[in-house]
XYZ file of C-alpha atoms in Angstrom:
769
model
C 47.080 11.377 -10.778
C 48.712 11.199 -7.508
C 49.775 14.004 -5.525
C 53.725 15.353 -6.458
C 56.043 13.966 -4.209
C 56.290 15.949 -0.970
C 59.918 17.364 -0.852
C 59.035 19.252 -4.412
C 56.046 20.457 -3.862
C 54.636 23.883 -1.600
C 52.107 22.558 1.121
C 51.873 25.911 2.978
C 52.774 29.499 2.429
C 54.141 31.823 4.763
C 53.695 35.825 3.929
C 55.202 37.559 6.321
C 53.675 41.004 7.341
C 55.329 44.581 6.974
C 55.816 44.425 10.573
C 58.861 42.248 9.563
C 61.951 43.081 9.556
C 64.566 41.968 7.125
C 66.337 40.429 9.866
C 63.278 38.979 11.475
C 63.226 36.830 8.153
C 66.533 35.856 7.703
C 66.112 34.249 11.713
C 63.119 32.689 11.067
C 64.246 31.421 7.432
C 67.170 30.090 9.388
C 64.713 28.298 12.028
C 63.203 26.842 9.769
C 65.830 25.036 7.736
C 67.571 23.354 10.811
C 63.869 22.536 12.390
C 63.217 20.481 9.081
C 61.226 22.754 6.652
C 62.120 22.753 3.168
C 61.973 26.106 1.211
C 60.838 24.959 -2.125
C 59.512 28.349 -3.790
C 59.546 31.775 -2.972
C 58.499 35.386 -4.058
C 59.766 39.166 -2.856
C 62.669 36.930 -1.238
C 64.635 38.212 -4.693
C 65.108 41.288 -6.466
C 65.231 41.053 -10.284
C 68.509 40.349 -10.689
C 67.987 37.197 -8.749
C 69.718 38.781 -5.465
C 68.347 37.957 -2.173
C 66.795 40.747 -0.828
C 66.866 39.264 3.129
C 70.209 38.909 5.200
C 71.107 42.907 3.759
C 72.518 45.107 6.222
C 69.822 47.622 7.662
C 68.579 49.453 10.539
C 67.551 47.336 13.417
C 64.382 47.055 13.854
C 63.697 49.419 10.412
C 61.307 48.068 8.680
C 62.456 47.284 5.581
C 59.127 45.354 4.190
C 56.674 48.158 4.139
C 55.412 50.319 1.622
C 57.657 49.862 -1.571
C 59.023 46.657 -0.571
C 57.500 43.737 -2.268
C 56.118 40.909 0.128
C 57.872 38.188 1.251
C 55.350 34.986 0.794
C 57.534 31.022 0.988
C 56.400 28.188 0.166
C 57.392 25.428 2.847
C 57.518 21.910 2.932
C 58.979 18.778 3.939
C 60.460 15.366 3.675
C 58.654 12.155 3.632
C 60.455 10.812 6.541
C 59.443 13.802 9.003
C 56.075 13.759 7.680
C 55.779 10.126 8.603
C 57.397 10.817 11.673
C 54.776 13.688 13.084
C 52.140 11.253 11.687
C 53.257 8.661 14.305
C 54.119 11.101 17.233
C 49.732 12.615 16.534
C 49.020 8.991 15.760
C 46.867 9.652 13.539
C 44.986 6.811 12.116
C 44.686 4.877 9.216
C 43.600 1.736 7.376
C 45.908 -1.081 7.982
C 45.911 -4.323 5.909
C 45.462 -7.535 7.998
C 46.192 -11.105 6.804
C 42.670 -11.913 7.400
C 40.035 -12.096 4.622
C 37.118 -11.397 7.122
C 38.997 -8.572 8.352
C 40.701 -6.800 5.081
C 41.831 -3.906 7.128
C 41.073 -2.064 10.572
C 41.299 1.713 12.008
C 44.777 2.021 13.506
C 47.682 4.690 14.915
C 50.024 4.940 11.979
C 53.853 3.456 12.911
C 57.084 4.366 10.495
C 58.489 1.275 12.008
C 58.511 -2.447 10.468
C 54.792 -2.335 10.111
C 54.920 0.334 8.109
C 54.502 -1.837 4.993
C 50.774 -2.176 6.269
C 49.581 0.960 5.789
C 50.846 1.793 2.058
C 48.647 0.422 -1.017
C 45.478 0.755 1.124
C 42.981 1.430 -2.143
C 40.960 4.798 -1.087
C 37.567 6.526 -2.839
C 40.332 9.400 -3.822
C 43.054 7.977 -4.826
C 44.432 10.370 -6.832
C 44.140 12.985 -3.432
C 47.118 10.142 -2.025
C 50.475 10.279 -2.565
C 52.323 7.473 -4.492
C 51.483 4.836 -1.725
C 48.776 5.865 -0.758
C 49.918 7.145 2.709
C 48.406 10.771 2.962
C 46.245 13.077 1.386
C 46.327 16.387 0.628
C 45.175 17.953 4.116
C 46.955 15.084 6.154
C 49.745 16.895 4.405
C 49.292 20.022 4.966
C 48.553 19.285 8.954
C 51.291 17.302 9.272
C 53.658 20.170 7.800
C 52.419 22.551 10.073
C 52.417 20.631 13.220
C 55.889 20.244 11.997
C 56.355 24.277 11.921
C 54.499 24.457 15.159
C 56.511 22.682 16.970
C 60.321 24.274 15.479
C 62.397 25.445 18.885
C 66.090 25.901 16.523
C 67.294 29.172 16.609
C 64.804 31.182 18.299
C 67.227 32.977 20.430
C 68.924 34.477 17.025
C 65.249 35.018 16.397
C 64.491 37.205 19.626
C 67.514 38.653 19.244
C 66.220 40.476 15.568
C 63.224 41.390 17.215
C 63.164 45.222 18.116
C 62.247 45.987 21.645
C 59.615 48.703 22.133
C 60.466 52.301 21.497
C 59.174 52.863 25.086
C 61.663 49.853 27.035
C 65.007 51.471 24.605
C 64.703 54.732 26.498
C 67.598 57.042 27.064
C 68.362 55.539 30.573
C 67.856 52.079 29.439
C 70.947 51.829 26.995
C 73.043 52.767 29.598
C 71.824 50.142 32.106
C 74.067 46.839 32.080
C 73.561 44.412 28.571
C 71.918 41.525 30.852
C 69.111 43.721 31.728
C 68.917 45.296 28.044
C 68.446 41.461 26.928
C 65.641 40.955 29.393
C 63.712 44.372 27.764
C 64.598 42.847 24.065
C 63.285 39.184 25.171
C 60.322 40.712 26.733
C 59.541 42.278 23.222
C 58.414 38.757 22.171
C 55.447 38.469 24.506
C 54.504 36.502 27.511
C 55.497 33.139 25.371
C 59.099 33.933 26.021
C 60.077 33.606 29.911
C 64.147 34.856 29.606
C 63.376 35.368 33.706
C 61.878 32.767 36.161
C 60.297 34.666 39.817
C 63.912 34.122 40.749
C 65.310 36.720 38.235
C 67.523 33.826 36.797
C 68.169 33.446 32.982
C 66.583 30.328 31.705
C 66.380 29.300 28.095
C 63.644 30.089 25.868
C 60.898 27.658 25.591
C 59.100 28.924 23.239
C 58.569 27.550 19.783
C 59.285 29.373 16.168
C 55.427 29.811 15.774
C 54.594 30.995 19.049
C 57.532 33.951 18.551
C 56.394 34.790 15.334
C 52.233 34.794 15.825
C 52.918 36.623 19.156
C 54.881 39.646 17.629
C 51.750 39.113 14.261
C 54.990 38.856 11.802
C 53.186 36.286 9.794
C 50.190 35.033 8.193
C 50.019 30.540 7.235
C 48.117 28.991 5.542
C 48.037 25.570 3.207
C 48.624 26.192 -0.468
C 45.613 25.282 -3.171
C 45.696 23.039 -5.770
C 43.582 24.326 -8.395
C 43.169 20.680 -10.366
C 41.568 18.911 -6.783
C 39.557 22.255 -6.305
C 37.902 22.021 -9.504
C 36.774 18.236 -9.212
C 35.658 18.868 -5.979
C 33.019 21.627 -7.456
C 32.012 19.678 -10.876
C 31.137 16.569 -8.246
C 29.248 19.324 -6.407
C 27.239 20.839 -8.879
C 25.069 18.067 -9.517
C 22.129 19.145 -8.029
C 20.328 15.878 -6.221
C 23.404 14.706 -4.957
C 24.970 14.842 -2.067
C 28.280 16.808 -1.666
C 31.295 15.107 -1.820
C 32.654 14.620 1.554
C 35.208 12.079 1.104
C 36.952 14.316 -1.974
C 36.195 17.100 1.080
C 38.182 15.731 3.971
C 41.114 14.197 2.000
C 41.447 18.490 0.558
C 40.396 19.916 3.938
C 40.295 18.200 6.793
C 37.236 16.640 9.072
C 36.652 20.548 10.458
C 35.263 21.239 7.420
C 34.249 18.360 5.857
C 31.985 17.677 8.915
C 30.070 20.678 8.388
C 29.129 20.045 4.754
C 28.454 16.374 6.009
C 25.883 18.053 8.762
C 24.287 20.640 6.097
C 23.686 17.647 4.122
C 22.333 15.490 6.417
C 19.619 18.258 7.838
C 18.845 19.366 4.109
C 17.184 15.483 3.451
C 16.083 15.516 7.001
C 13.627 18.775 6.901
C 12.531 16.541 3.791
C 9.583 14.981 6.508
C 8.872 18.079 8.372
C 8.257 19.697 5.327
C 6.241 17.378 3.312
C 3.689 17.517 6.102
C 3.775 21.339 6.718
C 3.351 21.185 2.280
C 0.261 19.290 2.780
C -1.585 20.712 5.322
C -1.143 24.204 3.831
C -2.521 22.489 0.598
C -5.301 21.559 2.780
C -5.481 24.910 5.153
C -5.964 27.002 1.493
C -8.727 24.584 0.665
C -10.634 24.070 3.260
C -10.346 28.034 3.474
C -8.823 27.881 7.108
C -6.390 30.625 8.157
C -2.900 29.556 9.763
C -5.063 31.529 13.123
C -8.086 28.436 13.280
C -6.808 25.762 11.134
C -7.332 22.807 13.505
C -4.541 20.751 12.116
C -1.932 22.988 12.202
C -0.773 22.020 16.108
C -0.432 18.793 14.597
C 2.886 20.621 12.787
C 4.488 21.441 15.582
C 4.255 18.789 17.993
C 5.753 16.420 14.906
C 8.364 18.468 14.388
C 9.341 18.444 18.298
C 9.647 14.475 17.780
C 11.413 14.930 14.904
C 13.597 17.702 16.158
C 14.767 15.009 19.126
C 14.988 12.592 17.123
C 17.292 14.611 14.120
C 19.560 15.046 16.814
C 20.527 11.715 17.548
C 20.729 10.056 14.530
C 23.135 12.915 13.591
C 24.865 11.842 15.710
C 24.929 8.448 15.197
C 26.073 9.813 11.135
C 28.755 11.752 13.242
C 29.981 8.643 15.294
C 29.973 6.724 11.656
C 31.912 9.509 9.398
C 34.069 9.555 12.643
C 35.795 6.190 12.273
C 35.665 6.062 8.691
C 37.991 9.106 8.705
C 40.078 7.835 12.197
C 38.961 10.428 14.504
C 36.439 8.330 16.144
C 38.975 8.463 19.225
C 40.356 11.534 19.244
C 39.889 13.340 22.731
C 38.689 17.117 22.898
C 42.452 18.182 23.761
C 43.129 16.564 19.963
C 40.301 18.485 17.763
C 42.087 21.233 17.688
C 45.760 21.993 16.241
C 46.926 23.434 19.470
C 47.270 22.137 22.747
C 48.248 26.018 24.598
C 46.931 29.220 23.556
C 49.354 31.330 22.937
C 47.914 34.433 24.829
C 47.731 32.427 28.210
C 48.975 34.274 30.802
C 50.206 33.126 34.969
C 52.601 32.298 36.639
C 55.281 30.039 36.771
C 55.605 27.069 38.613
C 56.338 23.769 38.140
C 53.839 20.878 36.562
C 52.931 18.579 39.276
C 52.794 16.246 36.224
C 55.886 16.388 34.277
C 57.442 18.898 37.094
C 58.847 21.095 34.301
C 58.254 24.568 33.920
C 55.022 25.956 33.361
C 52.796 28.375 33.802
C 49.374 28.363 35.905
C 46.819 30.560 36.877
C 43.767 29.692 39.157
C 40.657 28.920 37.992
C 38.717 31.003 40.682
C 40.106 34.120 38.992
C 38.891 32.879 35.526
C 35.281 32.033 36.572
C 35.166 35.401 38.171
C 36.797 36.889 34.627
C 33.772 34.651 33.297
C 31.065 36.203 35.716
C 31.785 40.169 35.147
C 32.107 38.843 30.519
C 28.687 38.049 31.250
C 27.444 41.008 33.136
C 28.934 43.035 29.944
C 26.945 41.161 27.608
C 24.096 41.098 29.432
C 24.221 45.298 29.076
C 25.078 44.967 25.703
C 21.784 43.086 25.520
C 19.711 45.413 26.586
C 20.943 47.773 24.135
C 20.081 45.308 21.459
C 16.866 44.881 22.907
C 16.362 48.699 22.386
C 17.596 48.535 18.977
C 14.817 45.394 18.342
C 12.009 47.887 20.603
C 12.301 50.505 18.031
C 12.520 48.124 14.875
C 9.057 46.854 15.752
C 7.869 50.322 16.516
C 9.211 51.196 12.959
C 7.895 47.674 11.499
C 4.860 48.720 12.859
C 4.035 46.365 15.480
C 4.093 48.651 18.294
C 0.995 50.683 16.811
C -1.518 53.483 17.943
C -4.086 50.950 17.837
C -2.018 48.795 20.418
C -1.480 52.031 22.545
C -5.525 51.633 22.829
C -5.742 48.081 23.611
C -4.301 49.278 26.911
C -6.804 51.638 28.177
C -5.717 54.532 30.254
C -1.786 53.527 29.826
C 0.418 54.008 27.088
C 1.703 50.872 25.745
C 5.184 49.904 27.115
C 7.042 49.945 24.177
C 4.936 52.445 22.716
C 7.729 55.314 21.150
C 5.544 57.473 18.679
C 8.606 59.101 17.086
C 8.946 55.933 15.437
C 5.898 54.006 15.697
C 4.264 57.369 12.681
C 6.449 55.585 10.251
C 4.354 52.674 9.988
C 1.784 54.419 9.459
C -0.272 55.212 6.311
C 1.131 57.166 3.916
C 4.724 56.776 6.193
C 7.638 56.281 4.863
C 7.145 52.241 6.248
C 3.698 52.117 5.477
C 2.391 48.848 7.535
C -0.205 48.181 4.818
C 1.915 48.982 2.034
C 3.180 46.106 -0.207
C 5.894 46.666 -0.892
C 7.321 49.452 1.949
C 7.126 46.988 4.709
C 9.593 44.940 3.253
C 12.204 48.355 4.639
C 12.260 47.983 7.802
C 13.079 44.410 6.932
C 15.861 44.796 5.171
C 16.893 47.772 7.596
C 16.978 45.529 10.693
C 18.706 42.600 8.791
C 22.083 45.083 8.211
C 21.483 46.195 11.642
C 22.004 43.510 13.039
C 24.631 41.934 10.610
C 26.658 45.161 11.992
C 26.098 44.741 15.290
C 26.790 40.843 15.460
C 29.752 42.306 13.822
C 31.032 44.926 16.314
C 30.209 41.963 19.074
C 31.958 39.363 17.701
C 35.755 41.927 18.368
C 34.031 42.636 21.665
C 33.913 39.169 22.401
C 37.302 38.121 21.637
C 38.689 40.652 23.921
C 36.272 39.446 26.657
C 37.871 35.734 25.864
C 40.943 36.531 25.624
C 41.071 38.575 28.847
C 39.386 35.977 30.477
C 42.940 33.947 29.599
C 41.798 30.693 28.876
C 44.583 28.428 28.974
C 44.193 26.317 26.088
C 42.266 26.817 22.471
C 39.707 24.241 22.568
C 38.688 26.386 25.708
C 39.216 29.934 24.325
C 37.169 28.688 20.963
C 34.423 27.334 22.664
C 33.918 30.650 25.169
C 33.618 32.533 22.373
C 31.240 30.873 20.671
C 29.366 30.789 23.543
C 28.833 33.880 23.938
C 28.749 34.821 19.786
C 25.873 32.150 19.544
C 23.857 33.420 22.912
C 24.061 37.479 21.240
C 23.239 36.710 17.542
C 20.348 34.674 18.426
C 19.076 36.573 20.151
C 19.434 39.469 18.311
C 17.298 36.905 15.330
C 14.071 35.538 17.835
C 13.789 38.319 20.370
C 11.579 40.001 17.875
C 9.507 36.539 17.494
C 9.163 35.668 20.809
C 8.253 39.076 22.029
C 5.163 38.786 18.756
C 4.150 35.006 19.460
C 3.956 35.403 23.813
C 3.600 39.109 24.349
C 1.135 40.383 21.671
C 0.352 36.799 20.974
C -0.535 37.827 17.071
C -0.198 34.705 15.093
C -0.643 36.750 12.206
C 2.906 39.351 12.723
C 4.307 36.097 14.040
C 3.884 34.393 10.973
C 4.505 37.468 8.879
C 8.303 38.307 10.582
C 9.212 34.704 10.512
C 8.356 34.636 6.653
C 10.785 38.555 6.140
C 13.289 37.275 8.346
C 13.615 33.493 6.344
C 13.739 34.984 3.295
C 15.725 38.669 3.861
C 17.914 36.153 5.514
C 18.389 33.626 2.512
C 19.321 36.812 0.086
C 21.479 38.251 2.603
C 23.540 35.224 3.056
C 24.120 34.873 -0.500
C 24.728 38.345 -1.228
C 27.159 39.124 1.406
C 29.329 35.665 1.265
C 29.350 35.097 -2.271
C 28.538 37.721 -4.661
C 29.755 40.962 -3.102
C 33.381 39.021 -2.472
C 33.057 37.860 -6.211
C 32.844 41.492 -7.640
C 35.519 42.555 -4.954
C 37.995 39.789 -6.082
C 37.224 40.822 -9.783
C 38.073 44.521 -8.988
C 41.287 43.437 -7.143
C 41.940 41.190 -10.191
C 41.609 44.171 -12.599
C 43.655 46.211 -10.913
C 46.490 43.516 -10.282
C 46.564 40.907 -12.983
C 49.811 39.922 -11.879
C 49.516 39.017 -8.801
C 46.185 36.887 -9.382
C 47.364 34.891 -12.793
C 46.735 31.704 -12.938
C 48.549 28.396 -11.620
C 48.678 25.322 -13.029
C 47.959 21.690 -11.864
C 51.368 21.144 -9.886
C 52.242 24.168 -8.258
C 55.930 25.021 -10.225
C 56.905 28.164 -10.186
C 55.800 28.876 -13.853
C 52.714 30.489 -12.221
C 54.226 33.948 -11.578
C 53.174 35.393 -7.670
C 50.616 32.509 -7.292
C 51.408 32.293 -3.275
C 51.211 35.895 -3.259
C 47.469 35.805 -4.443
C 46.098 33.105 -2.104
C 47.601 35.004 0.852
C 45.838 38.181 -0.274
C 42.488 35.765 0.111
C 40.216 35.802 3.260
C 40.238 33.313 5.659
C 37.670 31.245 6.360
C 35.629 30.923 9.855
C 33.270 28.212 10.116
C 31.146 30.288 12.854
C 29.068 32.424 10.459
C 28.216 29.704 8.507
C 27.136 27.216 11.734
C 24.934 30.298 13.167
C 23.321 30.396 10.035
C 22.088 27.035 10.116
C 21.632 26.837 13.825
C 19.004 30.162 13.426
C 17.228 28.406 10.536
C 16.691 25.259 12.500
C 15.324 27.624 15.632
C 12.831 29.176 12.920
C 11.639 25.431 11.832
C 11.510 24.026 14.935
C 10.250 26.163 17.485
C 7.735 28.260 15.562
C 6.341 25.117 13.143
C 3.201 26.118 14.667
C 3.556 29.595 13.414
C 4.923 28.821 10.126
C 4.654 25.081 8.550
C 6.623 25.709 5.540
C 9.285 26.709 6.912
C 11.198 23.320 7.158
C 10.097 22.618 2.993
C 11.736 25.828 2.286
C 14.694 25.360 4.399
C 14.839 21.973 2.128
C 15.651 24.316 -0.933
C 17.430 27.120 0.710
C 20.374 24.355 1.848
C 20.503 22.863 -1.498
C 21.630 26.190 -2.404
C 23.835 26.716 0.867
C 25.564 23.975 0.300
C 27.346 24.807 -3.203
C 27.409 28.440 -2.863
C 29.017 27.668 0.407
C 31.577 24.931 -1.233
C 31.897 27.514 -4.430
C 32.680 30.341 -1.541
C 35.844 28.452 0.182
C 37.341 27.543 -3.245
C 37.354 30.257 -4.959
C 36.732 33.223 -2.590
C 39.259 32.095 0.612
C 42.460 30.700 1.475
C 42.433 27.117 1.931
C 42.143 25.974 6.041
C 44.466 24.581 8.161
C 43.305 20.884 8.401
C 41.895 20.476 12.349
C 41.030 16.721 13.287
C 37.859 16.739 14.808
C 35.366 14.022 15.875
C 32.181 15.865 15.215
C 31.325 19.901 15.457
C 31.632 20.102 18.827
C 28.913 22.118 20.816
C 26.875 23.015 17.724
C 25.236 19.301 19.007
C 24.895 21.111 22.410
C 22.667 23.795 20.660
C 21.202 21.891 18.543
C 19.917 19.812 21.246
C 18.831 22.705 23.746
C 16.654 23.799 20.896
C 15.065 21.024 19.949
C 13.894 20.150 23.408
C 12.743 23.506 23.242
C 10.977 23.601 20.870
C 7.871 21.485 22.695
C 7.250 24.300 24.802
C 7.378 27.168 22.117
C 5.028 25.474 20.173
C 2.475 24.605 22.262
C 1.908 28.168 23.649
C 1.564 28.720 20.478
C -1.119 26.401 20.232
C -2.869 27.453 22.947
C -2.322 31.527 24.228
C -1.083 32.965 20.550
C -3.425 31.325 18.298
C -6.938 29.926 17.701
C -5.592 26.778 16.754
C -6.950 24.582 20.712
C -10.295 26.660 20.545
C -10.838 24.591 17.866
C -10.493 21.927 19.633
C -11.679 23.103 23.217
C -13.986 25.794 22.419
C -15.483 25.954 25.842
C -12.343 27.359 27.016
C -12.069 30.633 24.990
C -14.543 33.730 25.303
C -14.228 36.582 22.391
C -14.428 40.497 23.027
C -16.955 41.486 21.192
C -15.232 45.155 20.855
C -12.255 44.078 19.684
C -13.327 40.704 18.173
C -9.918 38.845 19.644
C -10.631 35.432 21.060
C -8.513 34.907 24.308
C -8.964 32.568 27.430
C -11.818 32.886 29.959
C -11.300 34.207 33.217
C -12.156 30.727 34.921
C -10.915 28.754 31.818
C -6.589 29.836 31.873
C -5.744 27.473 34.492
C -7.825 24.615 32.577
C -5.769 25.356 29.454
C -2.498 25.560 31.195
C -2.937 22.117 32.844
C -4.173 20.297 29.459
C -0.621 22.205 27.854
C 1.799 21.134 30.572
C 0.162 17.223 30.673
C 0.566 17.264 26.792
C 4.335 18.506 27.212
C 5.168 15.955 29.793
C 3.620 13.628 27.712
C 5.676 14.439 24.618
C 8.810 14.728 26.517
C 8.485 11.451 27.654
C 7.662 10.010 24.854
C 10.666 11.371 22.897
C 12.670 10.963 25.928
C 11.779 7.054 25.599
C 12.026 6.821 21.712
C 15.270 8.496 22.286
C 17.287 7.057 24.657
C 15.945 3.856 23.239
C 18.319 4.713 19.845
C 22.231 3.954 20.356
C 24.762 6.845 19.366
C 26.652 4.561 18.327
C 25.861 2.559 14.778
C 25.838 -1.319 15.236
C 28.497 -1.040 11.779
C 30.857 0.699 14.143
C 30.338 -1.201 17.041
C 31.254 -4.466 14.910
C 34.169 -2.600 13.789
C 35.967 -1.761 16.726
C 34.822 -5.456 18.509
C 36.800 -6.826 15.407
C 40.149 -4.274 15.988
C 39.839 -5.425 19.692
C 39.548 -9.604 18.583
C 42.540 -8.333 15.924
C 44.628 -7.235 18.849
C 43.458 -9.757 20.832
C 44.092 -12.521 18.582
C 48.112 -11.419 17.935
C 48.826 -11.027 21.095
C 47.836 -14.706 21.889
C 49.849 -15.424 18.716
C 52.718 -13.950 20.648
C 51.753 -15.766 23.903
C 52.199 -19.091 22.079
C 54.541 -18.319 20.603
C 56.766 -17.097 23.570
C 55.720 -20.150 25.643
C 56.245 -22.405 22.655
C 60.121 -21.158 22.789
C 59.769 -21.276 26.796
C 59.006 -24.911 26.540
C 61.614 -25.673 23.909
C 63.998 -24.050 26.319
C 63.425 -25.641 29.271
C 62.784 -28.937 27.283
C 66.546 -28.371 26.369
C 67.719 -27.450 28.929
C 66.218 -30.260 30.831
C 67.422 -32.553 28.646
C 71.298 -31.208 28.906
C 70.766 -31.779 32.799
C 70.199 -35.134 32.430
C 73.175 -35.596 30.327
C 74.714 -34.477 32.618
C 73.806 -36.504 35.626
C 74.578 -39.587 33.246
C 78.288 -38.700 33.212
C 79.107 -38.808 36.632
C 77.314 -42.466 36.984
C 79.017 -43.600 33.793
C 82.185 -42.565 35.536
C 81.756 -44.143 39.032
C 80.301 -47.397 37.261
C 83.968 -47.108 34.697
C 86.311 -46.528 38.077
C 84.424 -49.977 40.046
C 85.091 -51.945 37.025
């Protein structure tokens, strides 16, 4: 069953917040209608008698949509013609039919002109996700309708007039000012996106869009409407255990941004098979031979092989990413097109004439933003110092820093030893480190504290990035991601690096890895699926009418379905990406200490893929589609971790454990009192030299192999060359037709001239006769 006609189906939902007055809602509806948006459904817009609530008389600025009044939710769509017009403006690439047998289709930017016939009735993997003509899937419909809404500029003056000015701006003295000044105050309530006056105080027509005005004042929430029929089919296909997630269906429904996340998850799951199987074999051999993780002579090869695997994994992901991007029509999408918005709403700056278009635009000097970024980095460093204090306390509570460590330091105290916290992990304490079950208490508490710190810092990172005043949404988002990745990766790994390279205790390191890995996996499932599902069920019992079931065609038979969807949480891919990035770090950076990590990650990811897809279909709003050609800067983070894995595993091999001692026993000595083995005083330089040689050798080999593998697969290169040949062939045919017409015209003109030359000669001959 194909998608229903777009003009009769709500594609987007727009929920007005309690801050929006009746006048604002009425002005917004007028602007939507004049901008080509069709309101096919609404909730809270009419009373029980069918009388229109919005638009009646009310005190200006009074919140009539607050408590006691129904929440107004609109179901929005547009016409097929405007949909195709937006697709042409966005240059969305679609399969285009050709007349050549060896090139049945090529990827071309959509055209609604004479070439439209070449784009319709193209066979797709899931024809049920497309319209009757096979032009647009449900994700593209949502993207195009939202882009149409984002560019509406009609009736902005009426909307601005309906927005109440702040109380501080409309004091008793302000009311006696000239009307033009009061009008300026009213415009300033809209924020920096409505420019009522230029620097010379001359009034100019507002250049803001409807979206900017409503979003700046926090009047609306907008999200695509779920389609239950497609959701059920995606989930049904996803429940199969040993099969890949339905990437094409996810892309057609949620867009490329979400589809690339699940593609990466599935790719990593199966690529974990090599280090996972290798680690499992080494583990079985180690147990069979009676060795430990400290003195196993085979474990170092797991770390070195994992480094080479990680480098190749990131390179082959780039190839797979390019293949999917070309298949989905986003291969040529630039960084500026990867997000739905270009200019950021909160961007501030002075007005100037654009050196490119000559139009008025906001400008903010780059050096000021860079100075603010430096200040943000300093603030983040201080926050990280506070996080270090929390981690030190955690290490004392877990017994990693104990009285025994203090004794090893001789007369000096251990710099991180705190008796008050350390005694809790002593024998008989509430967190006894020797107990088989009490040791999990500090791990769970630290996980809760870390989650809370990450949540608090995410708000601070957003505030700092807002203060940095990035001009584009892409720049703003990348800055937020960079801050949060550094902070959360630090929280997750600082204890591990301390145990590996300061305490140099392979047993504690492995114990911490096992605890962090297992607790983190259970936490993700509980906090992302179990707990939200319980909250949803509780809310459903309290409001059974608002959560009534929708039918497959999204008609008005399902009362309150728009409001129930609007109440769902928004989905943010950051949390899922950072979890998988940290997991990748566990597997690669500490492979020599926990060889089974990759094997366990493979099984955990199979569950994670299905739980994430279940979460976004049942517990979250449908995400606004984002055109993307990959996973963005997350790929850079993966590359950085992969190349750092060589150094971390070699240091564990040489200094944290006795693994290197099994191969070079002459370099190590054993303390008779403590029983600890360490490099000899005269052999430290030799050990360091061996480590550096091995590292450089691995880096060179991995670099050569990495550079020998092209980032773009040959199949994609062939398709690109076919497209280029097709265009050259069309240009050649047009040139040939033009040359033929020109030659024919020249021949005809020459023949005419010859005839005209013959006529005077014949007349002259006749006159002589």
